[in-house]
CSV table of C-alpha atoms and ligand atoms in Angstrom, one decimal:
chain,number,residue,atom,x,y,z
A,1,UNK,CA,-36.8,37.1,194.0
A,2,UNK,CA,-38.2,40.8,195.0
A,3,UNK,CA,-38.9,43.2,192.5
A,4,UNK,CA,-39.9,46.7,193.4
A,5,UNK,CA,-41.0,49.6,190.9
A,6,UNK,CA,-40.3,53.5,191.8
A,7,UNK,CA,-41.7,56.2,190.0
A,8,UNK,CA,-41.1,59.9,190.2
A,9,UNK,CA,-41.2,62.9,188.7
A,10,UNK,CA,-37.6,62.7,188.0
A,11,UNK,CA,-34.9,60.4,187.9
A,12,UNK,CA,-30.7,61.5,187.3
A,13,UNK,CA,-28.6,59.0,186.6
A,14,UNK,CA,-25.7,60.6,186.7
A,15,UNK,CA,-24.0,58.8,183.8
A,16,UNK,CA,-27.0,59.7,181.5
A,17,UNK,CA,-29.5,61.7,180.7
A,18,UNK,CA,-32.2,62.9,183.7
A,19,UNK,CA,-35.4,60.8,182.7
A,20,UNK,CA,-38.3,63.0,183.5
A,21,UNK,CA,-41.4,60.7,184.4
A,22,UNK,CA,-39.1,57.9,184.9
A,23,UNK,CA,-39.2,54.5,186.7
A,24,UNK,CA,-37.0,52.4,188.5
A,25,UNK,CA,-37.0,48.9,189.1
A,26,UNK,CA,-35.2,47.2,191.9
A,27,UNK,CA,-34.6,43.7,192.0
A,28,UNK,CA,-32.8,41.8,194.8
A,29,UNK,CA,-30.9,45.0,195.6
A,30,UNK,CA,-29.8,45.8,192.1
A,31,UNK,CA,-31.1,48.3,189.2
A,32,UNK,CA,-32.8,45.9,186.5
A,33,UNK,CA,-34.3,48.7,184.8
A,34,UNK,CA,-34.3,52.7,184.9
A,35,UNK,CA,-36.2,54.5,181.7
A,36,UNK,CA,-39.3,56.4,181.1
A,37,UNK,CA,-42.4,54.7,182.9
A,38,UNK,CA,-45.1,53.9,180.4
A,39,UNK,CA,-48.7,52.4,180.9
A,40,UNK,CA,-49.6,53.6,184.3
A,41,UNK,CA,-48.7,50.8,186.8
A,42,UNK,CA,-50.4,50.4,190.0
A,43,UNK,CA,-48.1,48.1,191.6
A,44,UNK,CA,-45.2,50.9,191.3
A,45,UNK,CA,-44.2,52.9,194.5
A,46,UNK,CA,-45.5,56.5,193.6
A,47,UNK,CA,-42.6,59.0,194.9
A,48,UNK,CA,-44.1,61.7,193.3
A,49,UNK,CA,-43.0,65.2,192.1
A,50,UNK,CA,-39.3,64.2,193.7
A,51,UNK,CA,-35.9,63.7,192.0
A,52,UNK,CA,-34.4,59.9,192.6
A,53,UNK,CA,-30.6,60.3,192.6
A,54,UNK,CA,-27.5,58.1,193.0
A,55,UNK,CA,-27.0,58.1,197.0
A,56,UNK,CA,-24.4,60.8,197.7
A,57,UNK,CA,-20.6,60.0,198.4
A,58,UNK,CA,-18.7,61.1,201.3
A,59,UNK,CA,-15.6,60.4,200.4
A,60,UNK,CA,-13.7,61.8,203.0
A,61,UNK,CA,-14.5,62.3,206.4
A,62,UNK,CA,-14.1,61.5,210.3
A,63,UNK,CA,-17.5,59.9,212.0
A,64,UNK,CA,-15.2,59.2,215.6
A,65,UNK,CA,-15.1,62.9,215.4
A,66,UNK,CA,-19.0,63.5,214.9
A,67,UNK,CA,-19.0,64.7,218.9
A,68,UNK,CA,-16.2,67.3,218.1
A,69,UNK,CA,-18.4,69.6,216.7
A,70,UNK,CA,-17.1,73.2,217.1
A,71,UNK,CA,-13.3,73.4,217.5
A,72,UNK,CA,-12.1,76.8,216.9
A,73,UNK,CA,-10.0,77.8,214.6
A,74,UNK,CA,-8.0,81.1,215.1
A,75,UNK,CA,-5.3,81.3,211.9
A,76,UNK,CA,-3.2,78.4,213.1
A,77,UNK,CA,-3.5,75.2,211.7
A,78,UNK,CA,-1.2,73.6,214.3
A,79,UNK,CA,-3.0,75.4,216.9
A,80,UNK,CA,-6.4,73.8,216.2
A,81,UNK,CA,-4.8,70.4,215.6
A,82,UNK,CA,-3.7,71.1,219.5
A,83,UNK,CA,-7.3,72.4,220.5
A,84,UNK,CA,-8.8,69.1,218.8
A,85,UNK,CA,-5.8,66.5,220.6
A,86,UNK,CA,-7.3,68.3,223.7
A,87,UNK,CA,-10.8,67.4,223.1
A,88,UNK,CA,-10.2,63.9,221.0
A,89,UNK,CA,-9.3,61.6,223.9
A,90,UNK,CA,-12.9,62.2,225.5
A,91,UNK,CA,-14.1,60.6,221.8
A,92,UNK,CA,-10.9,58.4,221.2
A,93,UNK,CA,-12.3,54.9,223.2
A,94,UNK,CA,-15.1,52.5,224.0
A,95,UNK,CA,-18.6,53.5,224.1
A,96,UNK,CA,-18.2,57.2,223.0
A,97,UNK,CA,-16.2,56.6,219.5
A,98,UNK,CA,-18.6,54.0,219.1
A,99,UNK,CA,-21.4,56.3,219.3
A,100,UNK,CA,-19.8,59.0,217.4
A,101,UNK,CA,-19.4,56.7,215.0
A,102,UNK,CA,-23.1,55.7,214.8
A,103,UNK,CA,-24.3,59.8,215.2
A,104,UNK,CA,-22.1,60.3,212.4
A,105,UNK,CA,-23.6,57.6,210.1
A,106,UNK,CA,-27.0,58.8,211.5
A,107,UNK,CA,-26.3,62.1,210.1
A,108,UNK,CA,-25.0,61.1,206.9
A,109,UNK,CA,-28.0,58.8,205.9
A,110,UNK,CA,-30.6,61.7,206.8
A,111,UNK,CA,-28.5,63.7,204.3
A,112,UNK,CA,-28.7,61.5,201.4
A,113,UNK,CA,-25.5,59.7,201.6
A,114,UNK,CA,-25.1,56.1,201.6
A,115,UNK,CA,-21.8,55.7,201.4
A,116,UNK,CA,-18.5,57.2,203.4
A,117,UNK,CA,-15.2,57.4,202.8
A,118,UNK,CA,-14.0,57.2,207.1
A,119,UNK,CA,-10.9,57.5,208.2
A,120,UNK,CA,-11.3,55.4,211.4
A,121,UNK,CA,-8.9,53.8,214.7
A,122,UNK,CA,-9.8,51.2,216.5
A,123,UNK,CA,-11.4,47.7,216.9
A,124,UNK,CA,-14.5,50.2,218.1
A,125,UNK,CA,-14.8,52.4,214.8
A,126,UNK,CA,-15.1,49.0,213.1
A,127,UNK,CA,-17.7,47.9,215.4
A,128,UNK,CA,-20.2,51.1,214.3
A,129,UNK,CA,-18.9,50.2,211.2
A,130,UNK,CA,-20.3,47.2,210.8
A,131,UNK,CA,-23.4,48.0,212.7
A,132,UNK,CA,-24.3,51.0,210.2
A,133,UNK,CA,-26.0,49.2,207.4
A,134,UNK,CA,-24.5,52.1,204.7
A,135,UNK,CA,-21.3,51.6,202.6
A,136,UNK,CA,-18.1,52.1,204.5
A,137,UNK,CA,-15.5,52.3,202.4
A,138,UNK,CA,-12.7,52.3,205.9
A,139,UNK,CA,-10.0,53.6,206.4
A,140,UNK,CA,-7.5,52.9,209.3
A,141,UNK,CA,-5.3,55.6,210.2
A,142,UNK,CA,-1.8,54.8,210.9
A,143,UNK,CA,1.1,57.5,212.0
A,144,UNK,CA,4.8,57.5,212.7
A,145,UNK,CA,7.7,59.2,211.9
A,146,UNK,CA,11.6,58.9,212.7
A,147,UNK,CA,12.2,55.7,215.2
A,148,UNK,CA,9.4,56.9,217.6
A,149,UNK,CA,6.5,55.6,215.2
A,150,UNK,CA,3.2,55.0,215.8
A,151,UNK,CA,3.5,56.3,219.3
A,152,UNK,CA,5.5,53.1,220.5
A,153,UNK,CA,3.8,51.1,218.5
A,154,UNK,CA,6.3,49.7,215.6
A,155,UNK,CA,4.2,47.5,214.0
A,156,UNK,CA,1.2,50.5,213.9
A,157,UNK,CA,0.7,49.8,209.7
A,158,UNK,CA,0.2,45.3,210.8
A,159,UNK,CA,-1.5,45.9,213.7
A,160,UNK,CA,-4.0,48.2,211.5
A,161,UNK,CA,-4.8,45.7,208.8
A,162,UNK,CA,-5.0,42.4,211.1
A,163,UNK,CA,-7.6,45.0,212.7
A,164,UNK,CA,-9.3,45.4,209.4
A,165,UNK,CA,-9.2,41.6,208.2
A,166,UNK,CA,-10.3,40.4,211.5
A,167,UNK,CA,-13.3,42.8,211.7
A,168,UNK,CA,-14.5,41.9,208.5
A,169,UNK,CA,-14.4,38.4,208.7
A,170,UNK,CA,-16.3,38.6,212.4
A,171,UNK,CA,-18.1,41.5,211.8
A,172,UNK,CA,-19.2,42.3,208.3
A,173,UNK,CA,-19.6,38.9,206.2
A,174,UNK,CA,-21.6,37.0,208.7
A,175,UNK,CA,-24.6,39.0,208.8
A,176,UNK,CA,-24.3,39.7,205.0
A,177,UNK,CA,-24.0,36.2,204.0
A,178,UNK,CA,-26.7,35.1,206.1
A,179,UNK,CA,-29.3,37.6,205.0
A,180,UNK,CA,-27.9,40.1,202.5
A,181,UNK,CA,-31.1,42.1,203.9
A,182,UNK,CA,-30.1,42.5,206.7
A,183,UNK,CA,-27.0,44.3,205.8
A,184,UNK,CA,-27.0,45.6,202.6
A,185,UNK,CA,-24.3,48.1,202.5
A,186,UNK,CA,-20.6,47.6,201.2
A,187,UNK,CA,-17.7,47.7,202.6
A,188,UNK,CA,-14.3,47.6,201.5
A,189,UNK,CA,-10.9,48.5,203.5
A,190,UNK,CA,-8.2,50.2,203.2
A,191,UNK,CA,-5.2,52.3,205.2
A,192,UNK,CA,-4.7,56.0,205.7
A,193,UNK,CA,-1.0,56.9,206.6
A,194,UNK,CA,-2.4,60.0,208.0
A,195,UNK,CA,0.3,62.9,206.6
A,196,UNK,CA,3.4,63.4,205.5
A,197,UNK,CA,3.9,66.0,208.5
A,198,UNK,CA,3.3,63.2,210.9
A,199,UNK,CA,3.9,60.6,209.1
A,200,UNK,CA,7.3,59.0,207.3
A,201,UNK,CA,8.1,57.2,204.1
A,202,UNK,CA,9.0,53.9,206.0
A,203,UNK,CA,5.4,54.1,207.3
A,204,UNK,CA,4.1,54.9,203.6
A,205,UNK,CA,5.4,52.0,202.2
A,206,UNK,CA,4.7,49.8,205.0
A,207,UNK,CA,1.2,50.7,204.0
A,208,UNK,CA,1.8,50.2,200.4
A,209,UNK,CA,3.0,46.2,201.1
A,210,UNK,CA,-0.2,45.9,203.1
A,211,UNK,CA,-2.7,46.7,200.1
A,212,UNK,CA,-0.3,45.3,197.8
A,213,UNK,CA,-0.5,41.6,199.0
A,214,UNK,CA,-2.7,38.8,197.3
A,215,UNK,CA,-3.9,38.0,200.6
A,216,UNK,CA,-5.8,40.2,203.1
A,217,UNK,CA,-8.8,42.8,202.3
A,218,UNK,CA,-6.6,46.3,202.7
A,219,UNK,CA,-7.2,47.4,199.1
A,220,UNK,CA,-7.1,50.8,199.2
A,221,UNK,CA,-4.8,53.7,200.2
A,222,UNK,CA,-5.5,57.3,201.1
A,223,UNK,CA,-3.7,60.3,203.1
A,224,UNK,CA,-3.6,63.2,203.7
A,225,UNK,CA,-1.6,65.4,201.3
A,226,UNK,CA,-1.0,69.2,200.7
A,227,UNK,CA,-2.9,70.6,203.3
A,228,UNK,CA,-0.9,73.6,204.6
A,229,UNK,CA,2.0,75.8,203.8
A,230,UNK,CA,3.3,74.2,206.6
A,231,UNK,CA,3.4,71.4,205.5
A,232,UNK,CA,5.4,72.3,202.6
A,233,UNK,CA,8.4,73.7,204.8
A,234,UNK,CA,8.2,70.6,206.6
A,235,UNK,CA,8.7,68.8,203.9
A,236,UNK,CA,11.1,70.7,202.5
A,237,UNK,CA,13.8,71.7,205.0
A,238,UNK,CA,12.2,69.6,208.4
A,239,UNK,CA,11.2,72.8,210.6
A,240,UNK,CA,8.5,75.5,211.3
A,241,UNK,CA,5.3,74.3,213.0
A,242,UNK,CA,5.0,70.7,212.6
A,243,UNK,CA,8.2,70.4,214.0
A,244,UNK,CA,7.4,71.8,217.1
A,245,UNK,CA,4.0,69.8,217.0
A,246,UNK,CA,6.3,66.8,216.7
A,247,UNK,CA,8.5,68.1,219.7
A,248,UNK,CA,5.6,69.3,221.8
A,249,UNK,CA,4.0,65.6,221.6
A,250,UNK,CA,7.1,63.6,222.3
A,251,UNK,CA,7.5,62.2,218.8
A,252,UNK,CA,10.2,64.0,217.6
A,253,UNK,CA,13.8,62.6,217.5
A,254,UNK,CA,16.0,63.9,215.1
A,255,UNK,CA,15.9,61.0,212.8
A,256,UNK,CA,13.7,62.3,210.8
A,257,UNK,CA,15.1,63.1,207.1
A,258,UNK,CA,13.3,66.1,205.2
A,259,UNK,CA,12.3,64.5,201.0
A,260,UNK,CA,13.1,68.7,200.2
A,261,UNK,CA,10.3,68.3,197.6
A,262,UNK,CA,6.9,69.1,197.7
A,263,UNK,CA,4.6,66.6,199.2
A,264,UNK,CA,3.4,65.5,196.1
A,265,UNK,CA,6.9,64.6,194.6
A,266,UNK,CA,7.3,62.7,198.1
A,267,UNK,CA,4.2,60.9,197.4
A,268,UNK,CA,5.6,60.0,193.6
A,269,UNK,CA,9.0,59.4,194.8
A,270,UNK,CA,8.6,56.7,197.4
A,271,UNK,CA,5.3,54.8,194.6
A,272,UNK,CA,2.0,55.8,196.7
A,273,UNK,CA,0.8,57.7,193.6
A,274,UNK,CA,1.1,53.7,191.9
A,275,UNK,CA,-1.7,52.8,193.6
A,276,UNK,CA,-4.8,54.7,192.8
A,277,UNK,CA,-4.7,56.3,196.9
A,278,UNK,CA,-7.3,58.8,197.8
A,279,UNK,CA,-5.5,62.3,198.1
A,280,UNK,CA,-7.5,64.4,200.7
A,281,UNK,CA,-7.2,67.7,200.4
A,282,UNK,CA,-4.2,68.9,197.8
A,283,UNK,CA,-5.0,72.7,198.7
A,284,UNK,CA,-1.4,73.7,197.9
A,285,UNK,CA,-0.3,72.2,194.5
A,286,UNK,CA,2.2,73.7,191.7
A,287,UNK,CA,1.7,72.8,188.0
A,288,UNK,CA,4.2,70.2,187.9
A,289,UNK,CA,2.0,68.4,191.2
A,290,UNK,CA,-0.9,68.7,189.3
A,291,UNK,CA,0.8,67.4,186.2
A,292,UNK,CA,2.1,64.1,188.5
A,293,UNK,CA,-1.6,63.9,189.9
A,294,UNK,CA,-2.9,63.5,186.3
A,295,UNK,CA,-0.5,61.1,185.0
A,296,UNK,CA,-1.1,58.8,187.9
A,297,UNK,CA,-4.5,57.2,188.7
A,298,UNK,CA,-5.2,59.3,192.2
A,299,UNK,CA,-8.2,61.1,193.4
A,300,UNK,CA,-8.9,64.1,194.9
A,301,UNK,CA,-11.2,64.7,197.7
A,302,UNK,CA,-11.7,68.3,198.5
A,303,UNK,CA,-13.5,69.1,201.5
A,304,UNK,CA,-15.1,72.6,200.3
A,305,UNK,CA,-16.5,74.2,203.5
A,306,UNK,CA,-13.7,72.8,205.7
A,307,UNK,CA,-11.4,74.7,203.4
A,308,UNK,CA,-13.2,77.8,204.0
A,309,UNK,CA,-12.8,77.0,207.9
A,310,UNK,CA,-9.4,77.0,207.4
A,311,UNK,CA,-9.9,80.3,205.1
A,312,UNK,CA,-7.1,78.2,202.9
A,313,UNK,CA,-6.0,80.0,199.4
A,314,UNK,CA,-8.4,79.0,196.6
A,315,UNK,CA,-8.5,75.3,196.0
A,316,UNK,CA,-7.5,74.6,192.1
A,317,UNK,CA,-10.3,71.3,192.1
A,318,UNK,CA,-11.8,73.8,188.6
A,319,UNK,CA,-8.0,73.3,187.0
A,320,UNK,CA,-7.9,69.8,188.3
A,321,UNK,CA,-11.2,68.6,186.5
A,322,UNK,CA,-9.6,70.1,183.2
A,323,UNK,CA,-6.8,67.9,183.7
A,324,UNK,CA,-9.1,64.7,183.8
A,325,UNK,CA,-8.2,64.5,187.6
A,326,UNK,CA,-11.0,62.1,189.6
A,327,UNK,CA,-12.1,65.3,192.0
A,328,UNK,CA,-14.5,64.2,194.7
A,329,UNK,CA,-16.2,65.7,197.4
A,330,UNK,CA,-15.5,65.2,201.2
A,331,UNK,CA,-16.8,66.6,204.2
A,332,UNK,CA,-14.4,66.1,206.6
A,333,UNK,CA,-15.2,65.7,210.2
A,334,UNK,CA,-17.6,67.9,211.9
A,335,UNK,CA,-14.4,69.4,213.8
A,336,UNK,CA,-14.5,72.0,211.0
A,337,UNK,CA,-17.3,71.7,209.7
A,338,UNK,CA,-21.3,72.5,210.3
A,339,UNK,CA,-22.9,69.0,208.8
A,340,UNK,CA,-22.2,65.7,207.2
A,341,UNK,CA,-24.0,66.7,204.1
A,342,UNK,CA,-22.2,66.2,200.7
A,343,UNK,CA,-26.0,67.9,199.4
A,344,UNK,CA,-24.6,70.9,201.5
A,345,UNK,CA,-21.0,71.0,200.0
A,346,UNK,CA,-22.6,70.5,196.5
A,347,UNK,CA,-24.4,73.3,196.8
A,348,UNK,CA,-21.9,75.8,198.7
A,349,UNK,CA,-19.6,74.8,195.4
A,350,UNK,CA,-22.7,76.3,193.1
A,351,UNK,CA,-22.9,79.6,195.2
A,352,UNK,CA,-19.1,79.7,194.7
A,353,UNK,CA,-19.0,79.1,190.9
A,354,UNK,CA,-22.3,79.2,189.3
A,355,UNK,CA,-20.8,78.9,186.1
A,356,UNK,CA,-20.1,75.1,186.9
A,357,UNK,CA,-22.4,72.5,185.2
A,358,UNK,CA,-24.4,71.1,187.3
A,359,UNK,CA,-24.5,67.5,186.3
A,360,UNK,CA,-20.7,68.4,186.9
A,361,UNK,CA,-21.1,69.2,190.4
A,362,UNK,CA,-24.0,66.4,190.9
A,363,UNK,CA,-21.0,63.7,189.8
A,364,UNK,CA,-18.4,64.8,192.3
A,365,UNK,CA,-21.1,63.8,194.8
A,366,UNK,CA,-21.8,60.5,193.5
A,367,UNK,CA,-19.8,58.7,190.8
A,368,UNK,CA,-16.7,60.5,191.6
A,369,UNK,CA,-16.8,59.3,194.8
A,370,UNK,CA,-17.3,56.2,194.1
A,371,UNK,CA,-14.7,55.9,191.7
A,372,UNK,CA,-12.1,57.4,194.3
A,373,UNK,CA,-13.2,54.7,196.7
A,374,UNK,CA,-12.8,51.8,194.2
A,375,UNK,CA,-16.5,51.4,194.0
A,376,UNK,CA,-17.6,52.7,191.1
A,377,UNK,CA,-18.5,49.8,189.4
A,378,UNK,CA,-21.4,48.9,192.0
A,379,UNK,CA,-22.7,52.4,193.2
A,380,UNK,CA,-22.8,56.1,192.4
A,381,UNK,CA,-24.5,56.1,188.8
A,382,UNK,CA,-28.6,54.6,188.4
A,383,UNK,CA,-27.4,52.0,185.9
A,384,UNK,CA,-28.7,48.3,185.3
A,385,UNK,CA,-26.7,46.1,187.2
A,386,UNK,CA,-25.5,48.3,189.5
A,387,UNK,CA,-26.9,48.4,193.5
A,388,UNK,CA,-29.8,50.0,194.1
A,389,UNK,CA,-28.4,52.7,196.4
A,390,UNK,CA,-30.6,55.9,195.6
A,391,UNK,CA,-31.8,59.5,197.4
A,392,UNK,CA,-34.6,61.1,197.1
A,393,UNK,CA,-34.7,64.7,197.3
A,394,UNK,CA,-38.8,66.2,196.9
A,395,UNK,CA,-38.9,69.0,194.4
A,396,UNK,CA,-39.8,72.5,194.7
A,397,UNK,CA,-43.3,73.1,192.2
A,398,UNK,CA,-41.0,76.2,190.6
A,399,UNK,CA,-37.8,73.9,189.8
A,400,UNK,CA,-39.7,71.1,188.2
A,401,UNK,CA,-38.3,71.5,184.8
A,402,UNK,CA,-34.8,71.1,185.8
A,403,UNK,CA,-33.7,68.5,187.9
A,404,UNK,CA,-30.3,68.9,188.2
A,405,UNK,CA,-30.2,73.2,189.5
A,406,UNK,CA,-33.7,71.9,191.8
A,407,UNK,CA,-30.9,69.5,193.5
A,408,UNK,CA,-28.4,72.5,193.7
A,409,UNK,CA,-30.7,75.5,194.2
A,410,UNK,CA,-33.5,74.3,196.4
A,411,UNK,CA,-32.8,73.7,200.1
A,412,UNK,CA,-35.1,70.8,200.2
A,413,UNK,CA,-33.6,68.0,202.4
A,414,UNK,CA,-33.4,64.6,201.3
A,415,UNK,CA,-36.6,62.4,202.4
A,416,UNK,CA,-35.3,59.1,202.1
A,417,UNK,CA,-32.3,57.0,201.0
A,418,UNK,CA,-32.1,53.7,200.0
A,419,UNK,CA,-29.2,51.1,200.7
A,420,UNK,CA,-28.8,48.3,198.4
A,421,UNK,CA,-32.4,48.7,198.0
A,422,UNK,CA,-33.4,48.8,201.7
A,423,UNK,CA,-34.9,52.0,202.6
A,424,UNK,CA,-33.1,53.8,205.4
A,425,UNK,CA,-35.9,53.9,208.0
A,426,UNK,CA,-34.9,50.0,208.0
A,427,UNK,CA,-31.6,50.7,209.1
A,428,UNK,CA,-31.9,50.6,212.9
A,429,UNK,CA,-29.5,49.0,214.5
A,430,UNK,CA,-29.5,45.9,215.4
A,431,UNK,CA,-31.8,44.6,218.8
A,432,UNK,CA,-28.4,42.8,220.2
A,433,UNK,CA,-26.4,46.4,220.4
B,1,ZN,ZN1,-9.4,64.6,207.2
């Protein structure tokens, strides 16, 4: 049995009180202890005049994209979707999404996050996966609409979890079993139907069976959902600009049957809200959405500086909180955005609002996240019996008193992050890769 002892300056919690002078002890991976340090203890790992967080929680982003850094957006969100198509096949196979994939994770552990919500395709993306040694909370993207689904592929939502079981059972639970050292991080799967502008409601519930069943790991669900205006009048009447995507690519047929609701009362009407799903985005809700969001057990992940790329209307995430809606923070893929940091998003929310708690903003990075991704009752809080998955972000002398706005205010980077106790410099891949 290992035991290690942390100490630092600070430690946050998240679901309690900031300890100042606190102490952490990690044993076998898991939190046995996190108070006030007492006697002095030489034995304990000094980290100093720092602040020892929960890891951060991407919940919603696009690693295969990591190499599509800088697609431009010029006022048409259709017209960058075609400008990223363009570019995406160079990233979409082999030894480049695999890459991507790894870059991304790279990125995201230097930033303090140790686990990612990743929407993924591809025997490949489960690969890097697997090789990453952070928590991947996958997701495999399935499309379709009208009776050209899934590009040709019929069986797209099948084809996607067999992909899933059988990379977990080859890929993730060996190494894990054999050494939980080795590969400490997470990982749980699920499916992303990828929009309601792309994809239908046969597809949906398709995807619904598939984390529905007894058998088979798909647990979790996530799309898409109220990203555009556009989407809206697709929704409601079957034209404008996702239409002529459709046409433009070859996928439309005219069999496609417009809800004529908002895609939020889609989602209720055909049961996805049933199932606790990850809703990414939801930049253009009405009361009664909002109302349908709350009664049901969904999450929100809003992506707050990839909403400014898109120079969307404001996002209602303040209203939603008020509502007791699960809000979590996302990054989405560097396609629109500058970096992989939830750190960064956190504190681009603060400049936007700094009438927000803090502690508020600190949770949407961590236990929010968590919670949106099912995983809240092994990560994103410091609490005993919970992993040890923690950042440490070294304080600025002027901020010491207050933890929490020294996180949000000071640009400080995050010096290390810690994995199910293993500290990220351990995480290079594997010799064998
Ligand atoms: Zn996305």
């Amino acid at each position: 049995m290992s035991t290690v002892v942390y100490q630092a300056r600070w430690i946050l919690p998240v679901a309690s009180p900031p300890i100042e002078n606190g102490r952490l002890v990690v044993q076998d991976g898991c939190i046995v202890t996190a108070e006030k340090a007492g006697a002095p203890d030489s034995s304990a790992i000094d980290l100093g005049d720092s602040v020892v967080l929960p890891g951060f929680v991407n919940a919603h982003t696009h690693l295969m994209l990591t190499g599509c850094h800088g697609i431009r957006y010029r006022g048409s969100f259709t017209g960058w979707i075609r400008n990223l198509m363009a570019v995406h096949p160079r990233f979409a196979f082999g030894d480049t999404v695999r890459q991507s994939v790894r870059e991304g994770l790279g990125q995201s552990m230097a930033a303090g996050v140790t686990t990612v919500g990743d929407i993924g395709d591809g025997v490949e993306v489960i690969e890097a996966w697997a090789a990453g040694r952070m928590n991947i909370a996958g997701f495999l993207e399935v499309v379709g609409i009208g009776s050209k689904r899934a590009g040709g592929h019929p069986k797209a939502v099948q084809t996607a979890a067999e992909l899933l079981h059988r990379g977990f059972l080859e890929l993730w639970v060996p190494p894990r079993s054999n050494n939980p050292l080795t590969h400490p991080g997470l990982f749980t799967a699920g499916l992303s139907p990828h929009a309601p502008y792309s994809t239908d409601a046969c597809v949906y519930r398709e995807a619904i069976g598939c984390v529905s069943g007894l058998s088979g790991i798909c647990r979790r669900l996530c799309t898409h959902l109220a990203e555009t205006r556009e989407e809206e009048q697709f929704l409601r009447d079957g034209t404008g600009p996702f239409r002529e995507l459709l046409e433009q690519f070859g996928l439309w047929d005219g069999s496609y049957r417009p809800p004529g609701c908002s895609p939020v009362e889609f989602m209720e009407q055909i049961g996805f809200l049933s199932h606790r799903p990850l809703l990414v985005h939801c930049n253009y809700v009405s009361d009664s959405d909002l109302d349908l969001i709350a009664a049901s057990e969904a999450s929100v992940a809003y992506c707050p500086r990839s909403h400014r790329f898109f120079n969307h209307e404001p996002h209602r995430w303040r209203e939603m909180l008020a509502r007791g809606i699960n809000v979590c923070v996302g990054t989405d893929s560097l396609a629109s955005n500058d970096t992989l940091s939830v750190l960064d998003e956190l504190r681009f929310l603060r400049c936007l609002d700094p009438s927000i708690p803090g502690g508020q903003l600190i949770r949407m990075g961590t236990l929010a996240g968590a919670r949106a991704l099912g995983l809240d009752d092994q990560i994103g809080s410091l609490e005993v019996g919970k992993r040890a998955d923690f950042t440490v972000i070294p304080l600025d002398r002027a901020m010491t008193h207050d933890p929490v706005e020294a996180v949000l205010a000071d640009s400080s980077c995050p010096s290390s992050a810690f994995v199910g106790g293993c500290q990220s410099r351990d995480f290079a891949p594997r010799a064998s890769e």
